[in-house]
Coordinates of C-alpha atoms and ligand atoms in Angstrom, one line a residue:
M25 CA 167.4 148.1 60.1
S26 CA 163.7 148.2 60.9
T27 CA 161.2 145.3 60.6
P28 CA 157.6 146.6 60.2
H29 CA 156.5 143.2 59.0
P30 CA 157.7 139.7 59.9
H31 CA 159.2 139.1 56.4
V32 CA 160.4 142.7 55.6
D33 CA 163.7 144.4 56.6
I34 CA 163.9 148.1 55.9
D35 CA 167.4 149.6 55.7
A36 CA 168.0 152.3 58.3
P37 CA 168.2 155.4 55.9
V38 CA 165.0 154.3 54.2
A39 CA 163.2 153.6 57.6
E40 CA 164.3 157.0 58.9
A41 CA 163.0 158.8 55.8
L42 CA 159.7 157.0 55.9
A43 CA 159.2 157.7 59.6
A44 CA 159.9 161.4 59.0
G45 CA 157.7 161.6 56.0
R46 CA 160.6 162.4 53.7
P47 CA 160.5 161.2 50.0
V48 CA 161.7 157.7 49.1
V49 CA 161.9 156.1 45.6
A50 CA 161.8 152.3 45.2
L51 CA 164.0 150.5 42.6
E52 CA 163.6 147.0 41.3
S53 CA 166.3 144.3 41.1
T54 CA 165.3 142.0 38.3
I55 CA 167.0 144.6 36.1
L56 CA 170.2 143.8 38.1
T57 CA 169.9 140.0 38.1
H58 CA 168.3 139.4 34.7
G59 CA 168.1 142.6 32.8
M60 CA 171.7 143.9 32.4
P61 CA 175.2 142.3 32.6
W62 CA 177.7 142.8 35.3
P63 CA 179.3 145.3 35.9
Q64 CA 177.1 147.7 34.0
N65 CA 174.1 146.6 36.1
D66 CA 175.7 147.7 39.4
E67 CA 177.2 150.9 37.9
M68 CA 173.7 151.7 36.7
A69 CA 172.2 151.1 40.1
A70 CA 174.9 153.3 41.8
S71 CA 174.2 156.2 39.3
V72 CA 170.4 155.9 39.7
E73 CA 170.7 156.0 43.5
A74 CA 173.0 159.1 43.2
I75 CA 170.4 160.8 41.0
I76 CA 167.6 160.1 43.5
T77 CA 169.8 161.3 46.3
A78 CA 170.7 164.5 44.5
E79 CA 166.9 165.2 44.0
G80 CA 166.5 165.1 47.8
C81 CA 165.1 161.6 48.1
V82 CA 166.3 158.3 49.6
P83 CA 166.6 155.4 47.1
A84 CA 165.4 151.9 48.2
T85 CA 166.4 149.0 46.0
I86 CA 164.1 146.1 46.7
A87 CA 165.2 142.4 46.5
I88 CA 164.9 139.1 48.2
V89 CA 168.0 138.0 50.1
D90 CA 168.1 134.7 51.9
G91 CA 164.3 134.7 52.1
R92 CA 164.0 138.3 53.5
I93 CA 162.2 141.0 51.6
R94 CA 164.8 143.8 51.7
V95 CA 163.8 147.4 51.2
G96 CA 167.0 149.4 50.7
L97 CA 170.3 147.4 50.0
P98 CA 173.6 148.8 51.1
P99 CA 176.1 149.1 48.2
E100 CA 178.2 146.0 49.1
E101 CA 175.0 143.8 49.2
R102 CA 173.7 145.4 46.0
A103 CA 177.0 144.6 44.3
R104 CA 176.9 141.0 45.5
L105 CA 173.3 140.5 44.2
A106 CA 174.3 142.1 40.9
Q107 CA 177.1 139.5 40.5
T108 CA 175.1 136.4 41.6
T109 CA 174.5 134.1 38.7
D110 CA 171.9 131.9 40.3
A111 CA 169.5 134.6 41.7
R112 CA 165.8 133.8 40.8
K113 CA 163.5 136.2 39.0
V114 CA 160.8 136.8 41.6
S115 CA 157.4 138.0 40.6
R116 CA 154.1 137.9 42.5
A117 CA 153.7 134.1 42.0
D118 CA 157.2 133.3 43.3
L119 CA 157.4 135.8 46.2
G120 CA 155.9 133.7 49.0
Y121 CA 157.9 130.6 47.7
A122 CA 161.2 132.6 47.7
V123 CA 160.6 133.9 51.3
A124 CA 159.4 130.5 52.6
Q125 CA 162.4 128.7 51.1
G126 CA 165.0 131.3 52.1
L127 CA 166.0 132.1 48.5
T128 CA 167.7 135.1 46.9
G129 CA 166.3 136.8 43.9
G130 CA 165.7 140.0 41.9
T131 CA 162.2 141.4 42.2
T132 CA 160.2 142.2 39.0
V133 CA 158.1 145.3 38.7
A134 CA 155.2 143.4 40.2
A135 CA 157.1 142.0 43.2
T136 CA 158.9 145.4 43.8
M137 CA 155.5 147.1 43.9
I138 CA 154.4 144.6 46.6
G139 CA 157.6 145.3 48.6
A140 CA 157.2 149.0 48.2
A141 CA 153.6 148.9 49.4
L142 CA 154.5 146.7 52.4
A143 CA 157.1 149.4 53.4
G144 CA 154.8 152.4 52.7
I145 CA 156.7 153.6 49.6
E146 CA 154.5 155.3 46.9
V147 CA 156.9 155.9 44.0
F148 CA 159.0 153.4 42.0
A149 CA 161.4 154.0 39.1
T150 CA 162.2 151.2 36.6
G151 CA 163.1 150.9 32.9
G152 CA 160.2 149.3 31.2
I153 CA 157.3 147.3 32.5
G154 CA 156.4 143.8 31.3
G155 CA 153.2 143.5 29.3
V156 CA 151.4 141.4 26.6
H157 CA 154.0 139.6 24.5
E158 CA 153.8 139.2 20.8
G159 CA 151.9 136.0 20.0
A160 CA 150.0 136.2 23.4
E161 CA 146.8 135.1 21.6
S162 CA 148.3 131.6 21.5
T163 CA 150.9 131.6 24.3
F164 CA 148.8 133.6 26.9
D165 CA 152.2 135.3 27.9
E166 CA 151.2 138.4 29.8
S167 CA 153.3 139.9 32.5
A168 CA 152.1 139.9 36.1
D169 CA 153.2 143.5 36.1
L170 CA 149.9 144.4 34.5
T171 CA 147.6 142.9 37.2
E172 CA 149.9 144.2 39.9
L173 CA 149.4 147.8 38.6
A174 CA 145.7 147.1 38.8
Q175 CA 145.8 146.3 42.5
T176 CA 148.8 147.9 44.3
P177 CA 148.9 151.7 44.9
V178 CA 152.3 152.7 43.6
V179 CA 153.3 155.2 41.0
V180 CA 155.6 153.4 38.5
V181 CA 157.8 155.5 36.4
S182 CA 158.9 153.7 33.2
A183 CA 160.0 154.6 29.7
G184 CA 156.8 152.9 28.4
P185 CA 156.1 149.3 27.7
K186 CA 159.2 147.5 26.4
A187 CA 159.2 147.6 22.6
I188 CA 159.6 143.8 22.5
L189 CA 155.9 143.6 23.6
D190 CA 152.7 143.9 21.7
I191 CA 152.2 147.5 22.7
P192 CA 148.6 148.0 21.4
K193 CA 147.5 144.8 23.3
T194 CA 149.3 146.0 26.4
L195 CA 147.5 149.3 26.3
E196 CA 144.2 147.5 25.9
R197 CA 144.8 145.3 28.8
L198 CA 145.9 148.2 31.0
E199 CA 142.7 150.0 30.1
T200 CA 140.6 147.0 31.0
L201 CA 142.4 146.7 34.3
G202 CA 141.7 150.3 35.1
V203 CA 145.3 151.4 35.1
P204 CA 146.0 155.0 34.0
V205 CA 148.8 155.3 31.5
V206 CA 150.3 158.9 31.6
A207 CA 152.9 160.1 29.1
Y208 CA 155.2 162.6 30.7
G209 CA 155.6 165.8 28.8
V210 CA 154.5 164.4 25.4
S211 CA 151.3 163.2 23.8
E212 CA 152.7 160.0 22.2
L213 CA 153.3 156.9 24.1
P214 CA 157.1 156.2 24.3
A215 CA 158.4 152.7 23.5
F216 CA 161.4 152.2 25.8
W217 CA 164.5 152.5 23.6
S218 CA 162.6 154.9 21.3
R219 CA 160.6 158.0 21.9
S220 CA 158.0 157.0 19.4
S221 CA 155.5 154.1 19.4
G222 CA 153.1 155.5 16.8
L223 CA 150.3 155.4 19.4
D224 CA 148.8 158.2 21.3
A225 CA 149.2 157.9 25.1
P226 CA 145.8 157.5 26.8
L227 CA 146.7 160.4 29.1
S228 CA 149.4 163.1 29.3
L229 CA 150.7 165.4 32.0
D230 CA 153.6 167.9 32.1
G231 CA 154.8 168.0 35.6
A232 CA 155.5 166.0 38.8
D233 CA 153.0 168.1 40.8
D234 CA 150.2 167.1 38.4
I235 CA 151.1 163.4 38.6
A236 CA 151.2 163.6 42.5
R237 CA 147.8 165.2 42.5
F238 CA 146.4 162.6 40.2
H239 CA 147.7 159.8 42.4
R240 CA 146.2 161.5 45.5
V241 CA 142.8 162.0 43.9
R242 CA 142.6 158.4 42.8
A243 CA 143.2 157.3 46.4
E244 CA 140.5 159.8 47.6
L245 CA 138.1 158.3 45.1
G246 CA 138.8 154.8 46.5
L247 CA 140.2 153.7 43.1
Q248 CA 142.6 150.8 43.6
G249 CA 145.9 150.2 42.1
G250 CA 148.8 152.1 40.7
L251 CA 149.5 154.6 38.0
L252 CA 151.9 154.0 35.1
V253 CA 154.0 157.0 34.0
A254 CA 155.6 156.7 30.6
N255 CA 158.6 159.0 30.4
P256 CA 160.3 159.2 27.0
V257 CA 164.0 158.4 26.8
P258 CA 166.0 161.6 26.1
A259 CA 166.4 162.3 22.4
E260 CA 170.2 162.1 22.5
D261 CA 170.1 158.6 23.9
E262 CA 167.3 157.0 21.9
I263 CA 167.5 154.3 19.2
T264 CA 164.8 155.1 16.7
A265 CA 161.9 152.8 16.4
D266 CA 162.7 151.8 12.8
V267 CA 166.3 150.7 13.8
M268 CA 164.9 148.8 16.8
A269 CA 162.2 147.1 14.8
Q270 CA 164.6 144.9 12.8
H271 CA 166.6 143.8 15.9
I272 CA 163.4 143.1 17.9
A273 CA 162.0 141.0 15.0
R274 CA 165.2 139.0 14.8
A275 CA 165.4 138.4 18.6
Q276 CA 161.7 137.3 18.7
A277 CA 162.3 134.9 15.8
D278 CA 165.4 133.5 17.6
A279 CA 163.3 133.0 20.8
V280 CA 160.7 131.0 18.9
D281 CA 163.4 128.9 17.2
L282 CA 165.1 128.1 20.5
G283 CA 161.8 127.4 22.3
V284 CA 162.3 130.1 24.9
T285 CA 159.1 130.4 27.0
G286 CA 157.7 131.7 30.3
K287 CA 159.7 133.9 32.5
N288 CA 162.8 133.4 30.4
V289 CA 161.3 135.3 27.5
T290 CA 162.0 138.9 28.6
P291 CA 165.6 138.2 29.8
Y292 CA 166.4 136.3 26.6
L293 CA 165.1 139.1 24.3
L294 CA 166.9 141.8 26.3
G295 CA 170.2 139.8 26.1
R296 CA 169.8 139.0 22.4
I297 CA 169.0 142.6 21.5
L298 CA 172.1 143.7 23.4
E299 CA 174.1 141.4 21.1
L300 CA 172.3 142.5 17.9
T301 CA 172.9 146.2 18.7
D302 CA 176.5 145.7 19.7
G303 CA 175.8 147.0 23.2
A304 CA 174.0 150.1 22.1
S305 CA 170.7 148.9 23.6
L306 CA 172.3 148.7 27.0
V307 CA 173.6 152.3 26.8
T308 CA 170.1 153.5 26.0
N309 CA 168.6 151.3 28.7
I310 CA 170.9 152.8 31.3
A311 CA 170.1 156.4 30.1
L312 CA 166.4 155.8 30.3
V313 CA 166.4 154.3 33.8
E314 CA 168.5 157.3 35.0
N315 CA 165.9 159.7 33.3
N316 CA 163.1 157.8 35.0
A317 CA 164.8 158.0 38.4
R318 CA 164.9 161.8 38.2
I319 CA 161.2 162.1 37.4
A320 CA 160.2 159.5 40.0
A321 CA 162.2 161.5 42.6
R322 CA 160.4 164.7 41.7
I323 CA 157.0 163.0 42.0
A324 CA 158.1 161.6 45.4
V325 CA 159.1 165.1 46.5
A326 CA 155.7 166.5 45.3
L327 CA 153.8 163.8 47.2
A328 CA 155.8 164.4 50.4
K329 CA 154.9 168.2 50.2
G330 CA 151.3 167.0 50.7
Ligands
PSU415 N1 162.9 146.7 32.5 C1 164.2 146.7 32.1 N2 164.9 145.5 32.3 C2 164.3 144.4 32.9 C3 162.9 144.5 33.3 C4 162.3 145.7 33.1 O1 164.7 147.7 31.6 O2 164.9 143.4 33.1 C5 162.2 143.3 34.0 C6 161.3 143.9 35.0 O3 161.6 143.4 36.3 C7 159.9 143.5 34.6 C8 160.3 142.1 34.0 O4 159.0 143.4 35.7 O5 161.4 142.4 33.2 C9 159.1 141.6 33.2 O6 159.2 140.2 33.1 P1 158.0 139.3 32.6 O7 157.6 139.8 31.2 O8 158.4 137.9 32.7 O9 156.9 139.6 33.6
MN416 MN1 155.8 136.2 30.9

């Protein structure tokens, strides 16, 4: 274990890879603590780490354990976190509090980007980022993932904004914040469980080398922040947008009826959609994270080649 920063512990395989300039891919942990049920959450994490390893990279799951920012979690610790029922959901606003109070929590996309940047990791694979929620014009509910992408220099590989969000508003906000959104191998922006959002992606690239070069050029130009890659779920695993639309509408109505607000919104909607689809949304969610891990690893390899 190496400690490059007073609050950060880097697991030995990750530290060795970083010191040698070998590729590392960061992974988030809110998806474990709040995004998927046990035991599928930890099975997903194991399979995603195996995919990253098979591509020649070292996986680094990031989480907060007893107030330490951990970069790379050994399997036993990862499994323990995945079973914890009282872990917090830690985003930028909660990170310092969780460290100061010695708490344990899953890191969101935003907090995982911060941990990755502290450790010197440039590529991160997730499922879907948070964004502008439906009804944000009255609730102001916009994920801190968006402002993090604007300031922290990490390539985030997702399957697009989660379809539970207001995707057009999310794209507008990302543009305002100067965050490039790059569809991978397609021209349409994917929408998490579905390949189709009905919206053109702002940018499109076909290969990991092109994404790596784009990231390098942005840094050379002094442009702050990250880059969002939107990688469509494989066709054989998708749930089409028309099928998802009815479940999403129902889940959103239920959230309003129950008065779910703030950071509980995303976990509630994901859990309710899992019930409404009889578990099919979880199968798709796992497939898309695996698919994103593979592309993230290839981008990390391309960046390590220089
Ligand atoms: N993607 C998933 N499942 C998840 C999330 C993303 O497939 O659980 C999590 C991520 O950690 C993301 C968070 O950062 O949901 C967004 O929450 P909020 O909208 O409260 O910022
Ligand atoms: Mn929110």
